[in-house]
Amino acid sequence: MTRLLILIVILATAATALAQDITSLEKIGPVTSLTKTTNSITITCNDASQVQLTILAPDLVRVRASFTKPIPTKDHSWAINKTDWPTPRWNLTETPNQITLTTDELEVVIHRSPLLIDFRDARTHQLLNADEQPMSYDAKGLLANIMFDPEAGMFVAASKKLGFDEHFYGLGEKAARLDKRRSAFSNWNSDTPGYSEGKDPIYQTIPFYIGLQHGIAYGIFFDNSFRSYFNFGQSSQQRAWFGAEGGELNYYFFYGPSIKKILGRYADLTGHMPLPPLWALGNQQSRWSYYPDTMVEEVVSEYRKRDLPLDVVYLDIDYMNGYRVFTFNKERFPDPKALTDKLARQGVKVVTIVDPGIKHPQDKNERYHAFDQGLEKNFFQHRRNGDLFVPRVWPGESVFVDYTLPEARQWWGDLHRVYTDNGIAGIWNDMNEPSDFVDQTGKNQLDVVSYDEGEKTTHAKNRNTFALLMARGTYEGLERLRPDRRPYVITRAAYAGIQRYATMWTGDTNSTWDSLALNIPMFTSLGLSGEPFVGSDVGGFIGRGNGELLVRSYQISFLAPFCRNHKQIDGYDQEPWRFGKYYEDIIRKYLKLRYALLPYLYTTLEEAHRSGVPLFRPLLLNYQDDPSTYNLDDQFMVGDDLLVAPILKPDVTRRLVYLPEGSWYDYWTDKKYTGGTMINVDAPLDVVPMFVRAGAMISVGPSLNYVGERTQEPITFNIYPNEKGEATGTLYEDDGLSPAYKSGAFRRTKLNVRRASRGFVVSVGAAEGAYNPGARKFNFAVKSSPRISVTGMTLDNGPHEIQLR
Ligand code: GLC
């Protein structure tokens, strides 16, 4: 017993040691020599280690360290989208103590002995981020006892000085609050149903964070797919460090000073989110599981009967024949094409779940095309000893595809023809951590080898990128199968770069208020991690909710990019009407408002695609200089202009709302407030406090039952003038369906409003882009006095002015 206790104490101390102390690791040696190329320097150290710094852009520098050996020539990452950076202007200076690289924006100072790297602003020389100790590695195997797979690699880490007032954001999907200061996290994609705040890790790995101090931001992307750790001063006021159980110490340093600029660069590096089809912004309904087909039809007809807008319905795992992906259950869904056609006539699309587990036949005479072809082509994962890897998932014994093989990804993508031929509009990738019922920790997968560009690496390296490559195979398959349509893929697990292929949702949440309160920090943090298209199961996935919780949940999700009500198979029903008319009426109001706001939402989503700045934002993204926003995570903004302060607790009908500097209009009453302070507002169940920034124009379309029901006409520009009587707005339009926007087939209209001697004048800028939406009518409504409303205007004739009198 005592021995057991001692062992537990030792293990616990070791685990905490990992989370808290990396000072005992071996440090990289001092600089001995230096070589230079057109865009990089390589430093050799007295312990034969090498460090390479590459200037990719004036605000982006890559740091690669190789301990006690040269930098490997092989350099590949599944996350990186852009490698051909034009070399920016930079120079190198050397003194006996320092090597300095300078770009137009950054000054990187490398102290020779000990080797410490400082990042400074090139103009002000202000320190942005500095090594607290030389880059380190676990040469003696100190951490081997707690490494997931001690044979897979050596622990590597970088430690940075922690600022007294430094805040940390991003890190992808964490069941945690917005500001990650004083917390520690690990990354190991994990199936964690019913997670609550503090559960770590959960489904995704996005090893990218943003540091903010005194209003100045930098970013660090630690591109290492091994199990990784981030400690933002959890128990040490000295350091913030990151490390991984193998692979290279390989990170990218981004300089802002604005967070928006960092997000743009991060998107350049790891890929910009393509635009999903516009219907993806529509309302979506799911449940594990709607079957048979008549049940799906019933759900849709209930939506239509009750005048609730709906664009998408989901088929969860029970649509398949014995959970065999790429098949339909013949009894439950005898004619999938007839079903999708019928629903299409009501404006509803169908998305099917596709899990990675391919059922392993129990009888060798049983034929299943996905298994047979994959086996024949040798596309499945194997253990190191050559055995087929057979995890257990929904179908029972299954196999996984080695998605690192390009031909396997292609084959996987092509298998989706059965869906596209049957009119399925999008694909839902789940269980792709990958989940294995034999053992959720991943231990059962330790010796699974992936091709990995010929490197034949094991699970320790490939687990966290499995979902990224599965989503890639899916997305690229849909692109090939339906080249005239934008693919729509949604995923649960991910690695950095996932935004190129998939949207995401936050997995198996609880139908509880605590779970609901995590929505805002999780959505905003994902947005700060390059994943703009996010959402959560509206109402929560596990357990029994109630009308009040469901309403408050919609009052967040009606403005999230992904708005889907979804429920566990044995959870209490949760469609909008299930708790009675009182709640249903309120939910209808918010779903209709979502559809009315589609022009604004889509314009903001396109901005996210182009600039990397998410639609669903923490206030700090728009008000980076305002410390009152730094840990504010019970409010959010949509774009630059809409501020929302939902209720996150039961029986609460009033709350404090922080309004940043400037003036604000109450969305419901148009009442004006002066910001820079907290206000106390009423929030009865049918009201979510919502404010519009003075100086904004919010484009609002007509009420729709689904996207594309008819032209979005008329669009009304609601004008909220600022103190000077000015407002600006943008409207983005395209065909909403095809990839033609990528080659310029869009229309962007910019509008400026100014006060005139009588009324207001709207200047409409020259339309940008080649898309012609045809003649449409627009209305204008000024929301301050003099309240003016003008209807039936045309915007399509190039730059012109409209008098609002
Ligand atoms: C997982 C998913 C959930 C889905 C279920 C059955 O738990 O996260 O959304 O309904 O599997 O497929």
XYZ file of C-alpha atoms and ligand atoms in Angstrom, residues 288 316-317 353 394 428 430-431 492 505 508 541 566, ligand 1:
25
model
C -28.000 11.054 -33.353
C -25.702 10.568 -38.122
C -24.191 7.061 -38.043
C -21.424 11.727 -41.101
C -18.860 2.190 -34.014
C -19.260 15.550 -41.392
C -16.169 12.703 -36.687
C -14.205 10.351 -34.376
C -14.248 17.370 -34.825
C -17.762 22.224 -34.032
C -19.779 16.488 -27.260
C -25.219 17.397 -26.795
C -27.627 18.451 -32.253
C -19.766 11.481 -31.529
C -20.050 12.852 -32.098
C -21.522 13.135 -32.055
C -22.262 12.049 -32.823
C -21.917 10.681 -32.273
C -22.496 9.557 -33.094
O -20.089 11.433 -30.185
O -19.301 13.847 -31.461
O -21.800 14.395 -32.593
O -23.630 12.261 -32.749
O -20.519 10.505 -32.222
O -22.019 9.592 -34.382
